[in-house]
């Protein structure tokens, strides 16, 4: 479909995004990809910043104030109101169950899925009884698994804010996504943690683009920049989350790797103290949401009652 923004709308297409430096970098990546694939001029896409609840509230854990919807609900409202035509998200920040009115129409090629340890060269280099800053239950549990003597403290804010807190000596170390640092031009920050040491969050490293499901023209335009390998892997990881019924309180890690004949999934759930890990590994066909959800349920079936309780309700 030939889709020309100015001709069809009489105005640029409006791309909604959060206003953090990383979110804006991802929005510009999306705009460039769309313009390149459709042969549009740079002014065909206008970036519109939307302040989200997650950005406004920085002193509490997301799980305590509404979960991942705090990153999406204002952008959703802007879509419904017609203030924007499509929106861009870090996929790991998008809640598992989305209203039918919205369509995840495309994902950009996935970046580095790994975490980085910032502040020290390794977990062994941390002092005794270290203080580690993170707002992620997954990272907190994985740190406790590696360093049971660690104390975890809440670390919210954008990358610059968290690095400033680290530089101020508030913690001995923190953890950040390698993809985010790369997109901000800060690839030299931190030490990359191997996947076999810290399995990433579901959807980590993936950028998703969403629009109204009823907006056929926009859905078609976005499909042109969809990276199918990323899309299939991330949707499988999200299906594992659905099978778990996980929330922001739940330490969950998952990674689907694309193989010649399908996907290879590794998923695990971890107790907050890091003492219990339940892992499943399986091969499954692409777009097989049923099997991916079953992997999530299998994790729960093997978990202790205490760990399983984290996923109730």
PDB file of C-alpha atoms in Angstrom:
ATOM      1  CA  UNK A   1       0.000   0.000   0.000  1.00  0.00           C
ATOM      2  CA  UNK A   2       1.345   3.404  -0.941  1.00  0.00           C
ATOM      3  CA  UNK A   3       0.776   5.485   2.162  1.00  0.00           C
ATOM      4  CA  UNK A   4       1.820   9.125   2.010  1.00  0.00           C
ATOM      5  CA  UNK A   5       1.437  10.942   5.311  1.00  0.00           C
ATOM      6  CA  UNK A   6       0.839  14.416   3.958  1.00  0.00           C
ATOM      7  CA  UNK A   7      -1.550  13.361   1.190  1.00  0.00           C
ATOM      8  CA  UNK A   8      -3.717  11.091   3.327  1.00  0.00           C
ATOM      9  CA  UNK A   9      -3.857  13.347   6.383  1.00  0.00           C
ATOM     10  CA  UNK A  10      -2.966  16.840   5.218  1.00  0.00           C
ATOM     11  CA  UNK A  11      -0.464  16.873   8.079  1.00  0.00           C
ATOM     12  CA  UNK A  12       2.473  14.847   9.423  1.00  0.00           C
ATOM     13  CA  UNK A  13       1.806  11.571  11.202  1.00  0.00           C
ATOM     14  CA  UNK A  14       2.085  12.102  14.949  1.00  0.00           C
ATOM     15  CA  UNK A  15       4.224   9.627  16.880  1.00  0.00           C
ATOM     16  CA  UNK A  16       3.574   9.622  20.612  1.00  0.00           C
ATOM     17  CA  UNK A  17       6.372   8.877  23.049  1.00  0.00           C
ATOM     18  CA  UNK A  18       7.508   9.413  26.584  1.00  0.00           C
ATOM     19  CA  UNK A  19       9.880  12.323  26.995  1.00  0.00           C
ATOM     20  CA  UNK A  20      12.923  10.583  28.477  1.00  0.00           C
ATOM     21  CA  UNK A  21      16.137  10.684  26.436  1.00  0.00           C
ATOM     22  CA  UNK A  22      15.908   6.944  25.769  1.00  0.00           C
ATOM     23  CA  UNK A  23      12.244   7.099  24.738  1.00  0.00           C
ATOM     24  CA  UNK A  24      12.980   9.994  22.400  1.00  0.00           C
ATOM     25  CA  UNK A  25      15.933   8.124  20.885  1.00  0.00           C
ATOM     26  CA  UNK A  26      13.641   5.179  20.192  1.00  0.00           C
ATOM     27  CA  UNK A  27      10.998   7.458  18.705  1.00  0.00           C
ATOM     28  CA  UNK A  28      13.538   8.982  16.336  1.00  0.00           C
ATOM     29  CA  UNK A  29      14.696   5.470  15.358  1.00  0.00           C
ATOM     30  CA  UNK A  30      11.098   4.605  14.519  1.00  0.00           C
ATOM     31  CA  UNK A  31      10.513   7.798  12.528  1.00  0.00           C
ATOM     32  CA  UNK A  32      13.711   7.279  10.523  1.00  0.00           C
ATOM     33  CA  UNK A  33      12.797   3.670   9.754  1.00  0.00           C
ATOM     34  CA  UNK A  34       9.323   4.653   8.539  1.00  0.00           C
ATOM     35  CA  UNK A  35      10.579   7.489   6.393  1.00  0.00           C
ATOM     36  CA  UNK A  36      13.271   5.301   4.860  1.00  0.00           C
ATOM     37  CA  UNK A  37      11.016   2.373   3.979  1.00  0.00           C
ATOM     38  CA  UNK A  38       8.224   4.548   2.552  1.00  0.00           C
ATOM     39  CA  UNK A  39      10.410   7.174   0.914  1.00  0.00           C
ATOM     40  CA  UNK A  40       8.944   9.939   3.050  1.00  0.00           C
ATOM     41  CA  UNK A  41      10.673  13.208   3.844  1.00  0.00           C
ATOM     42  CA  UNK A  42      11.790  13.787   7.422  1.00  0.00           C
ATOM     43  CA  UNK A  43       8.848  16.090   8.134  1.00  0.00           C
ATOM     44  CA  UNK A  44       6.345  13.284   7.424  1.00  0.00           C
ATOM     45  CA  UNK A  45       6.492  12.218  11.068  1.00  0.00           C
ATOM     46  CA  UNK A  46       6.089  14.585  14.013  1.00  0.00           C
ATOM     47  CA  UNK A  47       7.221  13.373  17.434  1.00  0.00           C
ATOM     48  CA  UNK A  48       4.795  14.248  20.234  1.00  0.00           C
ATOM     49  CA  UNK A  49       5.965  13.845  23.837  1.00  0.00           C
ATOM     50  CA  UNK A  50       3.454  12.664  26.413  1.00  0.00           C
ATOM     51  CA  UNK A  51       4.166  12.797  30.146  1.00  0.00           C
ATOM     52  CA  UNK A  52       3.276   9.447  31.708  1.00  0.00           C
ATOM     53  CA  UNK A  53       2.476   8.603  35.311  1.00  0.00           C
ATOM     54  CA  UNK A  54       5.583   6.432  35.423  1.00  0.00           C
ATOM     55  CA  UNK A  55       7.703   9.469  34.606  1.00  0.00           C
ATOM     56  CA  UNK A  56       5.967  11.708  37.143  1.00  0.00           C
ATOM     57  CA  UNK A  57       6.222   9.310  40.100  1.00  0.00           C
ATOM     58  CA  UNK A  58       9.857   8.459  40.792  1.00  0.00           C
ATOM     59  CA  UNK A  59       9.966   7.670  44.508  1.00  0.00           C
ATOM     60  CA  UNK A  60       7.928   4.447  44.566  1.00  0.00           C
ATOM     61  CA  UNK A  61       8.155   1.065  42.890  1.00  0.00           C
ATOM     62  CA  UNK A  62       5.934   0.673  39.837  1.00  0.00           C
ATOM     63  CA  UNK A  63       4.369  -2.432  41.340  1.00  0.00           C
ATOM     64  CA  UNK A  64       3.052  -0.358  44.238  1.00  0.00           C
ATOM     65  CA  UNK A  65       1.413   2.351  42.135  1.00  0.00           C
ATOM     66  CA  UNK A  66      -0.222   0.639  39.191  1.00  0.00           C
ATOM     67  CA  UNK A  67       2.344  -1.470  37.371  1.00  0.00           C
ATOM     68  CA  UNK A  68       3.392  -1.219  33.741  1.00  0.00           C
ATOM     69  CA  UNK A  69       0.194   0.586  32.718  1.00  0.00           C
ATOM     70  CA  UNK A  70       1.822   3.699  34.172  1.00  0.00           C
ATOM     71  CA  UNK A  71       4.034   3.762  31.062  1.00  0.00           C
ATOM     72  CA  UNK A  72       1.213   3.252  28.554  1.00  0.00           C
ATOM     73  CA  UNK A  73      -2.117   4.654  29.740  1.00  0.00           C
ATOM     74  CA  UNK A  74      -1.497   8.301  28.813  1.00  0.00           C
ATOM     75  CA  UNK A  75      -0.243   7.283  25.366  1.00  0.00           C
ATOM     76  CA  UNK A  76      -3.309   5.063  24.996  1.00  0.00           C
ATOM     77  CA  UNK A  77      -5.579   7.977  25.840  1.00  0.00           C
ATOM     78  CA  UNK A  78      -3.804  10.136  23.274  1.00  0.00           C
ATOM     79  CA  UNK A  79      -4.377   7.452  20.620  1.00  0.00           C
ATOM     80  CA  UNK A  80      -8.072   7.153  21.447  1.00  0.00           C
ATOM     81  CA  UNK A  81      -8.476  10.933  21.518  1.00  0.00           C
ATOM     82  CA  UNK A  82      -6.836  11.258  18.113  1.00  0.00           C
ATOM     83  CA  UNK A  83      -4.006  13.395  19.476  1.00  0.00           C
ATOM     84  CA  UNK A  84      -1.447  10.950  18.065  1.00  0.00           C
ATOM     85  CA  UNK A  85      -1.563   8.378  15.267  1.00  0.00           C
ATOM     86  CA  UNK A  86       0.799   5.789  16.733  1.00  0.00           C
ATOM     87  CA  UNK A  87       3.041   5.321  19.763  1.00  0.00           C
ATOM     88  CA  UNK A  88       6.392   3.786  20.566  1.00  0.00           C
ATOM     89  CA  UNK A  89       7.255   1.708  23.634  1.00  0.00           C
ATOM     90  CA  UNK A  90      10.055  -0.288  25.170  1.00  0.00           C
ATOM     91  CA  UNK A  91       8.297  -3.638  24.927  1.00  0.00           C
ATOM     92  CA  UNK A  92       9.396  -4.792  28.373  1.00  0.00           C
ATOM     93  CA  UNK A  93       7.379  -1.862  29.780  1.00  0.00           C
ATOM     94  CA  UNK A  94       4.143  -2.861  28.029  1.00  0.00           C
ATOM     95  CA  UNK A  95       1.643  -4.767  30.172  1.00  0.00           C
ATOM     96  CA  UNK A  96       0.987  -8.354  29.086  1.00  0.00           C
ATOM     97  CA  UNK A  97      -2.737  -7.992  28.437  1.00  0.00           C
ATOM     98  CA  UNK A  98      -3.591  -5.054  26.210  1.00  0.00           C
ATOM     99  CA  UNK A  99      -7.072  -3.790  25.324  1.00  0.00           C
ATOM    100  CA  UNK A 100      -8.388  -5.048  21.989  1.00  0.00           C
ATOM    101  CA  UNK A 101      -8.619  -1.458  20.744  1.00  0.00           C
ATOM    102  CA  UNK A 102      -4.834  -1.335  20.366  1.00  0.00           C
ATOM    103  CA  UNK A 103      -2.557  -3.218  17.991  1.00  0.00           C
ATOM    104  CA  UNK A 104       1.161  -3.842  18.385  1.00  0.00           C
ATOM    105  CA  UNK A 105       1.747  -3.418  14.671  1.00  0.00           C
ATOM    106  CA  UNK A 106       5.541  -3.605  14.461  1.00  0.00           C
ATOM    107  CA  UNK A 107       8.783  -4.067  16.324  1.00  0.00           C
ATOM    108  CA  UNK A 108      12.191  -2.762  15.337  1.00  0.00           C
ATOM    109  CA  UNK A 109      15.138  -5.200  15.150  1.00  0.00           C
ATOM    110  CA  UNK A 110      16.005  -6.268  18.657  1.00  0.00           C
ATOM    111  CA  UNK A 111      19.112  -4.836  20.282  1.00  0.00           C
ATOM    112  CA  UNK A 112      21.392  -6.411  22.900  1.00  0.00           C
ATOM    113  CA  UNK A 113      19.145  -8.231  25.379  1.00  0.00           C
ATOM    114  CA  UNK A 114      21.691  -8.357  28.189  1.00  0.00           C
ATOM    115  CA  UNK A 115      22.010  -6.351  31.391  1.00  0.00           C
ATOM    116  CA  UNK A 116      25.048  -4.356  32.430  1.00  0.00           C
ATOM    117  CA  UNK A 117      26.561  -4.076  35.884  1.00  0.00           C
ATOM    118  CA  UNK A 118      27.589  -0.499  36.562  1.00  0.00           C
ATOM    119  CA  UNK A 119      29.874   0.592  39.376  1.00  0.00           C
ATOM    120  CA  UNK A 120      32.113  -2.477  39.715  1.00  0.00           C
ATOM    121  CA  UNK A 121      33.762  -4.902  37.313  1.00  0.00           C
ATOM    122  CA  UNK A 122      31.939  -8.008  38.568  1.00  0.00           C
ATOM    123  CA  UNK A 123      29.640  -9.242  41.298  1.00  0.00           C
ATOM    124  CA  UNK A 124      32.672 -10.717  43.046  1.00  0.00           C
ATOM    125  CA  UNK A 125      34.218  -7.224  43.122  1.00  0.00           C
ATOM    126  CA  UNK A 126      31.386  -5.867  45.249  1.00  0.00           C
ATOM    127  CA  UNK A 127      32.320  -5.294  48.896  1.00  0.00           C
ATOM    128  CA  UNK A 128      30.823  -7.355  51.683  1.00  0.00           C
ATOM    129  CA  UNK A 129      27.156  -6.537  52.303  1.00  0.00           C
ATOM    130  CA  UNK A 130      26.890  -4.335  49.206  1.00  0.00           C
ATOM    131  CA  UNK A 131      24.098  -1.901  48.467  1.00  0.00           C
ATOM    132  CA  UNK A 132      22.724  -2.384  44.947  1.00  0.00           C
ATOM    133  CA  UNK A 133      20.182  -0.057  43.356  1.00  0.00           C
ATOM    134  CA  UNK A 134      17.396  -1.334  41.107  1.00  0.00           C
ATOM    135  CA  UNK A 135      13.637  -1.056  40.756  1.00  0.00           C
ATOM    136  CA  UNK A 136      13.326  -4.411  38.965  1.00  0.00           C
ATOM    137  CA  UNK A 137      12.131  -7.420  41.014  1.00  0.00           C
ATOM    138  CA  UNK A 138      13.858  -9.688  38.488  1.00  0.00           C
ATOM    139  CA  UNK A 139      17.220  -7.968  38.795  1.00  0.00           C
ATOM    140  CA  UNK A 140      16.874  -7.768  42.567  1.00  0.00           C
ATOM    141  CA  UNK A 141      16.225 -11.506  42.829  1.00  0.00           C
ATOM    142  CA  UNK A 142      19.070 -12.344  40.450  1.00  0.00           C
ATOM    143  CA  UNK A 143      21.474 -10.150  42.424  1.00  0.00           C
ATOM    144  CA  UNK A 144      20.409 -11.862  45.654  1.00  0.00           C
ATOM    145  CA  UNK A 145      20.984 -15.236  44.004  1.00  0.00           C
ATOM    146  CA  UNK A 146      24.538 -14.210  43.117  1.00  0.00           C
ATOM    147  CA  UNK A 147      25.232 -12.163  46.241  1.00  0.00           C
ATOM    148  CA  UNK A 148      22.983 -13.216  49.136  1.00  0.00           C
ATOM    149  CA  UNK A 149      24.652 -10.581  51.329  1.00  0.00           C
ATOM    150  CA  UNK A 150      23.453  -7.738  49.077  1.00  0.00           C
ATOM    151  CA  UNK A 151      20.850  -5.196  50.148  1.00  0.00           C
ATOM    152  CA  UNK A 152      18.599  -3.921  47.376  1.00  0.00           C
ATOM    153  CA  UNK A 153      17.443  -0.308  47.360  1.00  0.00           C
ATOM    154  CA  UNK A 154      14.884   1.305  45.061  1.00  0.00           C
ATOM    155  CA  UNK A 155      16.459   3.031  42.051  1.00  0.00           C
ATOM    156  CA  UNK A 156      13.999   4.823  39.755  1.00  0.00           C
ATOM    157  CA  UNK A 157      14.507   7.453  37.083  1.00  0.00           C
ATOM    158  CA  UNK A 158      16.059   7.628  33.640  1.00  0.00           C
ATOM    159  CA  UNK A 159      19.570   6.416  32.866  1.00  0.00           C
ATOM    160  CA  UNK A 160      21.210   9.768  33.670  1.00  0.00           C
ATOM    161  CA  UNK A 161      19.408   9.992  37.011  1.00  0.00           C
ATOM    162  CA  UNK A 162      20.465   6.518  38.055  1.00  0.00           C
ATOM    163  CA  UNK A 163      24.059   7.072  36.990  1.00  0.00           C
ATOM    164  CA  UNK A 164      24.111  10.337  38.953  1.00  0.00           C
ATOM    165  CA  UNK A 165      22.882   8.516  42.069  1.00  0.00           C
ATOM    166  CA  UNK A 166      25.629   5.945  41.588  1.00  0.00           C
ATOM    167  CA  UNK A 167      28.266   8.660  41.155  1.00  0.00           C
ATOM    168  CA  UNK A 168      26.997  10.318  44.332  1.00  0.00           C
ATOM    169  CA  UNK A 169      27.802   7.141  46.257  1.00  0.00           C
ATOM    170  CA  UNK A 170      24.218   6.213  47.105  1.00  0.00           C
ATOM    171  CA  UNK A 171      24.922   2.578  46.116  1.00  0.00           C
ATOM    172  CA  UNK A 172      27.896   0.392  45.273  1.00  0.00           C
ATOM    173  CA  UNK A 173      26.399  -0.680  41.943  1.00  0.00           C
ATOM    174  CA  UNK A 174      23.332  -0.656  39.754  1.00  0.00           C
ATOM    175  CA  UNK A 175      22.108  -2.540  36.701  1.00  0.00           C
ATOM    176  CA  UNK A 176      20.997  -1.126  33.369  1.00  0.00           C
ATOM    177  CA  UNK A 177      19.875  -2.590  30.044  1.00  0.00           C
ATOM    178  CA  UNK A 178      22.674  -2.769  27.485  1.00  0.00           C
ATOM    179  CA  UNK A 179      20.211  -1.837  24.724  1.00  0.00           C
ATOM    180  CA  UNK A 180      19.270   1.420  26.413  1.00  0.00           C
ATOM    181  CA  UNK A 181      22.880   2.412  26.945  1.00  0.00           C
ATOM    182  CA  UNK A 182      23.708   1.586  23.330  1.00  0.00           C
ATOM    183  CA  UNK A 183      20.819   3.687  22.034  1.00  0.00           C
ATOM    184  CA  UNK A 184      21.971   6.614  24.159  1.00  0.00           C
ATOM    185  CA  UNK A 185      25.516   6.375  22.804  1.00  0.00           C
ATOM    186  CA  UNK A 186      26.848   5.144  26.164  1.00  0.00           C
ATOM    187  CA  UNK A 187      28.032   1.679  25.185  1.00  0.00           C
ATOM    188  CA  UNK A 188      31.176   2.171  27.247  1.00  0.00           C
ATOM    189  CA  UNK A 189      29.200   2.333  30.508  1.00  0.00           C
ATOM    190  CA  UNK A 190      29.214  -0.780  32.673  1.00  0.00           C
ATOM    191  CA  UNK A 191      30.198  -4.406  32.219  1.00  0.00           C
ATOM    192  CA  UNK A 192      27.979  -6.739  30.196  1.00  0.00           C
ATOM    193  CA  UNK A 193      26.558  -9.637  32.201  1.00  0.00           C
ATOM    194  CA  UNK A 194      26.395 -13.002  30.390  1.00  0.00           C
ATOM    195  CA  UNK A 195      22.921 -14.379  29.765  1.00  0.00           C
ATOM    196  CA  UNK A 196      23.718 -17.586  31.644  1.00  0.00           C
ATOM    197  CA  UNK A 197      24.361 -15.455  34.727  1.00  0.00           C
ATOM    198  CA  UNK A 198      21.374 -13.110  34.379  1.00  0.00           C
ATOM    199  CA  UNK A 199      18.599 -14.083  31.994  1.00  0.00           C
ATOM    200  CA  UNK A 200      16.954 -10.864  30.741  1.00  0.00           C
ATOM    201  CA  UNK A 201      13.427  -9.635  31.248  1.00  0.00           C
ATOM    202  CA  UNK A 202      10.832 -10.751  28.710  1.00  0.00           C
ATOM    203  CA  UNK A 203      10.918  -8.386  25.700  1.00  0.00           C
ATOM    204  CA  UNK A 204      14.155  -6.697  26.819  1.00  0.00           C
ATOM    205  CA  UNK A 205      15.919  -4.881  23.991  1.00  0.00           C
ATOM    206  CA  UNK A 206      12.789  -4.645  21.811  1.00  0.00           C
ATOM    207  CA  UNK A 207      11.029  -1.473  20.648  1.00  0.00           C
ATOM    208  CA  UNK A 208       7.348  -1.834  19.769  1.00  0.00           C
ATOM    209  CA  UNK A 209       5.086   0.450  17.771  1.00  0.00           C
ATOM    210  CA  UNK A 210       1.384   0.523  18.515  1.00  0.00           C
ATOM    211  CA  UNK A 211      -1.685   2.079  16.916  1.00  0.00           C
ATOM    212  CA  UNK A 212      -5.446   1.695  17.001  1.00  0.00           C
ATOM    213  CA  UNK A 213      -6.489  -1.719  15.713  1.00  0.00           C
ATOM    214  CA  UNK A 214      -9.163  -0.055  13.593  1.00  0.00           C
ATOM    215  CA  UNK A 215      -6.651   2.210  11.825  1.00  0.00           C
ATOM    216  CA  UNK A 216      -6.008  -0.087   8.858  1.00  0.00           C
ATOM    217  CA  UNK A 217      -3.845   2.388   6.969  1.00  0.00           C
ATOM    218  CA  UNK A 218      -1.560   2.985   9.940  1.00  0.00           C
ATOM    219  CA  UNK A 219      -1.322  -0.737  10.695  1.00  0.00           C
ATOM    220  CA  UNK A 220      -0.278  -1.372   7.101  1.00  0.00           C
ATOM    221  CA  UNK A 221       2.261   1.454   7.101  1.00  0.00           C
ATOM    222  CA  UNK A 222       3.856   0.139  10.296  1.00  0.00           C
ATOM    223  CA  UNK A 223       3.968  -3.444   9.023  1.00  0.00           C
ATOM    224  CA  UNK A 224       6.607  -2.328   6.532  1.00  0.00           C
ATOM    225  CA  UNK A 225       9.146  -1.801   9.339  1.00  0.00           C
ATOM    226  CA  UNK A 226       8.283  -4.884  11.370  1.00  0.00           C
ATOM    227  CA  UNK A 227      11.203  -7.198  12.130  1.00  0.00           C
ATOM    228  CA  UNK A 228       9.571 -10.621  12.069  1.00  0.00           C
ATOM    229  CA  UNK A 229      12.257 -12.414  14.109  1.00  0.00           C
ATOM    230  CA  UNK A 230      11.983  -9.861  16.902  1.00  0.00           C
ATOM    231  CA  UNK A 231       8.183  -9.814  16.753  1.00  0.00           C
ATOM    232  CA  UNK A 232       7.810 -13.598  16.990  1.00  0.00           C
ATOM    233  CA  UNK A 233      10.359 -13.960  19.794  1.00  0.00           C
ATOM    234  CA  UNK A 234       8.928 -11.129  21.871  1.00  0.00           C
ATOM    235  CA  UNK A 235       5.323 -12.237  21.424  1.00  0.00           C
ATOM    236  CA  UNK A 236       6.344 -15.716  22.600  1.00  0.00           C
ATOM    237  CA  UNK A 237       7.985 -14.238  25.691  1.00  0.00           C
ATOM    238  CA  UNK A 238       4.830 -12.223  26.350  1.00  0.00           C
ATOM    239  CA  UNK A 239       2.796 -15.418  26.073  1.00  0.00           C
ATOM    240  CA  UNK A 240       4.971 -16.975  28.787  1.00  0.00           C
ATOM    241  CA  UNK A 241       4.075 -13.980  30.943  1.00  0.00           C
ATOM    242  CA  UNK A 242       0.410 -14.580  30.198  1.00  0.00           C
ATOM    243  CA  UNK A 243       0.744 -18.191  31.290  1.00  0.00           C
ATOM    244  CA  UNK A 244       2.348 -17.040  34.531  1.00  0.00           C
ATOM    245  CA  UNK A 245      -0.150 -14.279  35.199  1.00  0.00           C
ATOM    246  CA  UNK A 246       2.888 -12.304  36.327  1.00  0.00           C
ATOM    247  CA  UNK A 247       2.814  -8.803  37.709  1.00  0.00           C
ATOM    248  CA  UNK A 248       5.429  -6.148  38.419  1.00  0.00           C
ATOM    249  CA  UNK A 249       5.908  -7.859  41.790  1.00  0.00           C
ATOM    250  CA  UNK A 250       7.038 -11.083  40.128  1.00  0.00           C
ATOM    251  CA  UNK A 251      10.693 -11.870  39.350  1.00  0.00           C
ATOM    252  CA  UNK A 252      10.429 -13.297  35.815  1.00  0.00           C
ATOM    253  CA  UNK A 253      13.059 -13.768  33.119  1.00  0.00           C
ATOM    254  CA  UNK A 254      12.563 -15.127  29.615  1.00  0.00           C
ATOM    255  CA  UNK A 255      14.340 -15.173  26.284  1.00  0.00           C
ATOM    256  CA  UNK A 256      13.255 -16.723  22.988  1.00  0.00           C
ATOM    257  CA  UNK A 257      15.944 -17.281  20.385  1.00  0.00           C
ATOM    258  CA  UNK A 258      15.083 -17.691  16.720  1.00  0.00           C
ATOM    259  CA  UNK A 259      16.217 -20.981  15.180  1.00  0.00           C
ATOM    260  CA  UNK A 260      15.837 -22.365  11.679  1.00  0.00           C
ATOM    261  CA  UNK A 261      12.724 -24.336  12.580  1.00  0.00           C
ATOM    262  CA  UNK A 262      11.170 -22.169  15.286  1.00  0.00           C
ATOM    263  CA  UNK A 263      12.066 -20.704  18.659  1.00  0.00           C
ATOM    264  CA  UNK A 264      14.149 -21.885  21.602  1.00  0.00           C
ATOM    265  CA  UNK A 265      12.686 -20.546  24.846  1.00  0.00           C
ATOM    266  CA  UNK A 266      14.399 -20.229  28.218  1.00  0.00           C
ATOM    267  CA  UNK A 267      12.249 -18.921  31.057  1.00  0.00           C
ATOM    268  CA  UNK A 268      12.620 -18.778  34.808  1.00  0.00           C
ATOM    269  CA  UNK A 269      10.975 -17.457  37.926  1.00  0.00           C
ATOM    270  CA  UNK A 270      12.996 -16.573  41.015  1.00  0.00           C
ATOM    271  CA  UNK A 271      12.120 -16.041  44.651  1.00  0.00           C
ATOM    272  CA  UNK A 272      12.787 -12.476  45.869  1.00  0.00           C
ATOM    273  CA  UNK A 273      15.602 -13.720  48.120  1.00  0.00           C
ATOM    274  CA  UNK A 274      17.232 -15.503  45.188  1.00  0.00           C
ATOM    275  CA  UNK A 275      17.153 -18.873  46.934  1.00  0.00           C
ATOM    276  CA  UNK A 276      14.701 -20.575  44.569  1.00  0.00           C
ATOM    277  CA  UNK A 277      14.889 -20.638  40.790  1.00  0.00           C
ATOM    278  CA  UNK A 278      12.555 -22.627  38.557  1.00  0.00           C
ATOM    279  CA  UNK A 279      13.603 -22.851  34.899  1.00  0.00           C
ATOM    280  CA  UNK A 280      12.025 -24.272  31.773  1.00  0.00           C
ATOM    281  CA  UNK A 281      13.637 -24.699  28.365  1.00  0.00           C
ATOM    282  CA  UNK A 282      11.693 -25.739  25.278  1.00  0.00           C
ATOM    283  CA  UNK A 283      11.559 -25.542  21.511  1.00  0.00           C
ATOM    284  CA  UNK A 284       8.331 -24.328  19.950  1.00  0.00           C
ATOM    285  CA  UNK A 285       7.028 -23.189  16.579  1.00  0.00           C
ATOM    286  CA  UNK A 286       6.793 -19.501  15.803  1.00  0.00           C
ATOM    287  CA  UNK A 287       3.445 -17.926  16.657  1.00  0.00           C
ATOM    288  CA  UNK A 288       2.612 -20.837  18.976  1.00  0.00           C
ATOM    289  CA  UNK A 289       1.138 -18.850  21.855  1.00  0.00           C
ATOM    290  CA  UNK A 290      -0.495 -21.956  23.359  1.00  0.00           C
ATOM    291  CA  UNK A 291       2.838 -23.718  23.934  1.00  0.00           C
ATOM    292  CA  UNK A 292       4.467 -20.524  25.197  1.00  0.00           C
ATOM    293  CA  UNK A 293       1.675 -20.000  27.741  1.00  0.00           C
ATOM    294  CA  UNK A 294       2.066 -23.638  28.799  1.00  0.00           C
ATOM    295  CA  UNK A 295       5.735 -22.953  29.590  1.00  0.00           C
ATOM    296  CA  UNK A 296       4.614 -20.263  32.021  1.00  0.00           C
ATOM    297  CA  UNK A 297       2.115 -22.593  33.673  1.00  0.00           C
ATOM    298  CA  UNK A 298       4.759 -25.318  33.927  1.00  0.00           C
ATOM    299  CA  UNK A 299       7.026 -22.955  35.859  1.00  0.00           C
ATOM    300  CA  UNK A 300       4.277 -22.343  38.387  1.00  0.00           C
ATOM    301  CA  UNK A 301       3.491 -26.033  38.742  1.00  0.00           C
ATOM    302  CA  UNK A 302       7.093 -26.729  39.760  1.00  0.00           C
ATOM    303  CA  UNK A 303       7.418 -23.735  42.091  1.00  0.00           C
ATOM    304  CA  UNK A 304       7.152 -23.852  45.864  1.00  0.00           C
ATOM    305  CA  UNK A 305       3.903 -22.565  47.405  1.00  0.00           C
ATOM    306  CA  UNK A 306       5.699 -19.394  48.532  1.00  0.00           C
ATOM    307  CA  UNK A 307       7.012 -18.609  45.062  1.00  0.00           C
ATOM    308  CA  UNK A 308       3.714 -19.542  43.439  1.00  0.00           C
ATOM    309  CA  UNK A 309       1.916 -17.150  45.767  1.00  0.00           C
ATOM    310  CA  UNK A 310       3.703 -14.208  44.118  1.00  0.00           C
ATOM    311  CA  UNK A 311       1.694 -14.890  40.974  1.00  0.00           C
ATOM    312  CA  UNK A 312      -1.740 -15.311  42.569  1.00  0.00           C
ATOM    313  CA  UNK A 313      -4.375 -12.770  41.626  1.00  0.00           C
TER     314      UNK A 313
END
